[in-house]
Amino acid sequence: MKSLLLLLFLSTVACAQDRWILVCSSPDGLIDYYYDNESIQYEGKTVIVWEKTIKNCPKSYDNPNNDTMYVRLKHTAVKDLSESDWDFIMKKDEMWLNYSLHKRKYYCGERKYELSFTKDVYMDGSNSSKRNQSIFADAIPETVGELFYFTFCK
């Protein structure tokens, strides 16, 4: 009986992992970008999909006496793209962000996408959701956005 339960548990974990497909990771390993293989919807030349961004920030960045963290990250997501380092300021609550879910619509042939919904989930289990007012963006060359665009618009 125990072996049957273990087998069911392992198969459930394997199925859950197959749902989220890794598109790329930042070169420093701090950010992973996925899409939900089960939510893809095709509507003519548009593709609607849920994406997940997982932030793997090390605990060493925690500084309870400071509301702002300075973090050095790689800007590009894949090794074959041009790499440039950049500094940015991150609020302390963003450091505790576990992952974000984004609903995007890709307009194939136009090199554009639309962000319509975002949900942030924090390390303590709390979350915040917001429906965006159709934020449109270009699939800029050598960015994660372009990589996602070409994943769905081949």
Short mmCIF file of C-alpha atoms in Angstrom, two decimals:
data_model
loop_
_atom_site.label_atom_id
_atom_site.label_comp_id
_atom_site.label_asym_id
_atom_site.label_seq_id
_atom_site.Cartn_x
_atom_site.Cartn_y
_atom_site.Cartn_z
CA MET A 1 0.00 0.00 0.00
CA LYS A 2 2.81 2.43 0.86
CA SER A 3 4.52 1.77 -2.47
CA LEU A 4 1.25 2.48 -4.32
CA LEU A 5 0.84 5.82 -2.49
CA LEU A 6 4.46 6.71 -3.23
CA LEU A 7 3.98 5.89 -6.90
CA LEU A 8 0.82 8.06 -7.06
CA PHE A 9 2.64 10.94 -5.34
CA LEU A 10 5.62 10.76 -7.69
CA SER A 11 3.42 10.62 -10.78
CA THR A 12 1.48 13.68 -9.54
CA VAL A 13 4.73 15.61 -9.04
CA ALA A 14 5.96 14.60 -12.50
CA CYS A 15 2.70 15.76 -14.11
CA ALA A 16 2.84 19.12 -12.32
CA GLN A 17 6.40 19.66 -13.54
CA ASP A 18 5.39 18.92 -17.15
CA ARG A 19 2.81 21.69 -17.02
CA TRP A 20 5.37 24.52 -16.71
CA ILE A 21 7.91 24.54 -19.55
CA LEU A 22 11.20 26.34 -18.97
CA VAL A 23 11.91 28.92 -21.67
CA CYS A 24 15.14 30.31 -20.23
CA SER A 25 17.04 31.26 -17.10
CA SER A 26 19.15 34.28 -16.35
CA PRO A 27 22.89 33.48 -16.65
CA ASP A 28 23.36 33.99 -12.90
CA GLY A 29 20.50 31.57 -12.11
CA LEU A 30 18.47 34.12 -10.14
CA ILE A 31 15.44 34.16 -12.46
CA ASP A 32 13.66 31.33 -14.34
CA TYR A 33 11.03 31.97 -17.03
CA TYR A 34 8.29 29.40 -17.80
CA TYR A 35 5.05 29.10 -19.73
CA ASP A 36 2.01 27.00 -18.87
CA ASN A 37 1.74 24.24 -21.46
CA GLU A 38 -1.92 23.64 -20.55
CA SER A 39 -3.20 27.20 -20.94
CA ILE A 40 -2.12 28.01 -24.50
CA GLN A 41 -5.01 29.33 -26.63
CA TYR A 42 -4.69 30.02 -30.36
CA GLU A 43 -7.04 32.60 -31.91
CA GLY A 44 -6.06 33.16 -35.52
CA LYS A 45 -2.69 34.94 -35.44
CA THR A 46 -2.80 35.56 -31.70
CA VAL A 47 -1.67 33.30 -28.88
CA ILE A 48 -2.82 33.66 -25.25
CA VAL A 49 -0.68 32.02 -22.57
CA TRP A 50 0.13 32.15 -18.85
CA GLU A 51 3.78 32.72 -17.96
CA LYS A 52 5.58 32.26 -14.66
CA THR A 53 8.69 34.11 -13.49
CA ILE A 54 10.40 32.50 -10.52
CA LYS A 55 12.91 34.59 -8.58
CA ASN A 56 15.60 32.57 -6.84
CA CYS A 57 17.10 35.40 -4.77
CA PRO A 58 19.58 34.15 -2.18
CA LYS A 59 18.88 34.86 1.48
CA SER A 60 22.17 36.76 1.72
CA TYR A 61 20.44 39.77 0.13
CA ASP A 62 18.22 40.22 3.18
CA ASN A 63 19.04 43.34 5.15
CA PRO A 64 16.30 44.13 7.72
CA ASN A 65 17.76 47.60 8.46
CA ASN A 66 17.48 48.83 4.88
CA ASP A 67 14.35 49.26 2.75
CA THR A 68 16.30 49.21 -0.51
CA MET A 69 18.55 46.50 -1.88
CA TYR A 70 21.12 46.97 -4.62
CA VAL A 71 21.46 43.82 -6.69
CA ARG A 72 23.79 43.07 -9.59
CA LEU A 73 22.10 40.89 -12.23
CA LYS A 74 22.63 39.96 -15.83
CA HIS A 75 20.15 41.74 -18.08
CA THR A 76 19.83 39.10 -20.79
CA ALA A 77 18.30 35.70 -20.36
CA VAL A 78 20.24 33.35 -22.63
CA LYS A 79 23.95 32.89 -23.25
CA ASP A 80 23.89 33.50 -27.01
CA LEU A 81 22.38 36.98 -26.61
CA SER A 82 24.58 39.98 -25.96
CA GLU A 83 25.20 40.36 -22.24
CA SER A 84 25.26 43.62 -20.34
CA ASP A 85 25.42 44.05 -16.60
CA TRP A 86 23.20 46.60 -14.94
CA ASP A 87 22.39 47.70 -11.43
CA PHE A 88 18.90 48.34 -10.28
CA ILE A 89 17.20 49.19 -7.03
CA MET A 90 14.79 46.65 -5.64
CA LYS A 91 12.47 47.31 -2.72
CA LYS A 92 12.76 44.89 0.18
CA ASP A 93 9.26 43.44 -0.39
CA GLU A 94 10.24 42.61 -3.99
CA MET A 95 13.18 40.63 -2.64
CA TRP A 96 10.68 38.32 -0.98
CA LEU A 97 8.73 37.77 -4.19
CA ASN A 98 8.57 34.02 -4.82
CA TYR A 99 7.06 34.07 -8.30
CA SER A 100 4.82 36.05 -10.64
CA LEU A 101 2.14 34.85 -13.04
CA HIS A 102 1.40 36.87 -16.18
CA LYS A 103 -1.34 36.41 -18.75
CA ARG A 104 -0.10 37.59 -22.14
CA LYS A 105 -1.47 37.74 -25.65
CA TYR A 106 1.08 37.55 -28.48
CA TYR A 107 0.26 39.13 -31.84
CA CYS A 108 2.14 36.95 -34.31
CA GLY A 109 3.45 38.82 -37.32
CA GLU A 110 3.35 42.16 -35.49
CA ARG A 111 6.17 41.52 -32.94
CA LYS A 112 3.88 42.79 -30.16
CA TYR A 113 2.34 41.38 -27.01
CA GLU A 114 -0.21 42.50 -24.46
CA LEU A 115 -0.10 41.99 -20.69
CA SER A 116 -3.61 41.66 -19.25
CA PHE A 117 -3.21 40.13 -15.76
CA THR A 118 -0.50 39.78 -13.11
CA LYS A 119 -0.41 37.83 -9.85
CA ASP A 120 2.56 38.10 -7.47
CA VAL A 121 3.07 35.39 -4.85
CA TYR A 122 5.40 36.11 -1.92
CA MET A 123 7.56 33.79 0.21
CA ASP A 124 5.09 34.00 3.13
CA GLY A 125 2.22 32.77 0.90
CA SER A 126 0.52 36.15 0.57
CA ASN A 127 -0.29 37.38 -2.94
CA SER A 128 -1.52 40.33 -4.91
CA SER A 129 -3.39 40.28 -8.21
CA LYS A 130 -4.20 42.99 -10.69
CA ARG A 131 -5.95 43.11 -14.00
CA ASN A 132 -3.90 45.37 -16.21
CA GLN A 133 -5.42 47.84 -18.63
CA SER A 134 -4.05 46.35 -21.84
CA ILE A 135 -0.36 47.11 -21.52
CA PHE A 136 1.08 46.67 -25.01
CA ALA A 137 4.79 46.15 -25.68
CA ASP A 138 7.08 45.41 -28.59
CA ALA A 139 9.07 42.18 -28.69
CA ILE A 140 12.39 44.01 -28.40
CA PRO A 141 15.39 42.19 -29.90
CA GLU A 142 17.60 40.22 -27.52
CA THR A 143 15.14 40.29 -24.59
CA VAL A 144 13.11 37.69 -22.74
CA GLY A 145 9.98 39.17 -24.35
CA GLU A 146 11.34 38.39 -27.81
CA LEU A 147 12.30 34.89 -26.72
CA PHE A 148 8.73 34.23 -25.52
CA TYR A 149 7.33 35.82 -28.71
CA PHE A 150 9.30 33.44 -30.94
CA THR A 151 8.38 30.48 -28.71
CA PHE A 152 4.72 30.97 -29.71
CA CYS A 153 4.99 32.79 -33.05
CA LYS A 154 7.17 30.57 -35.22
#
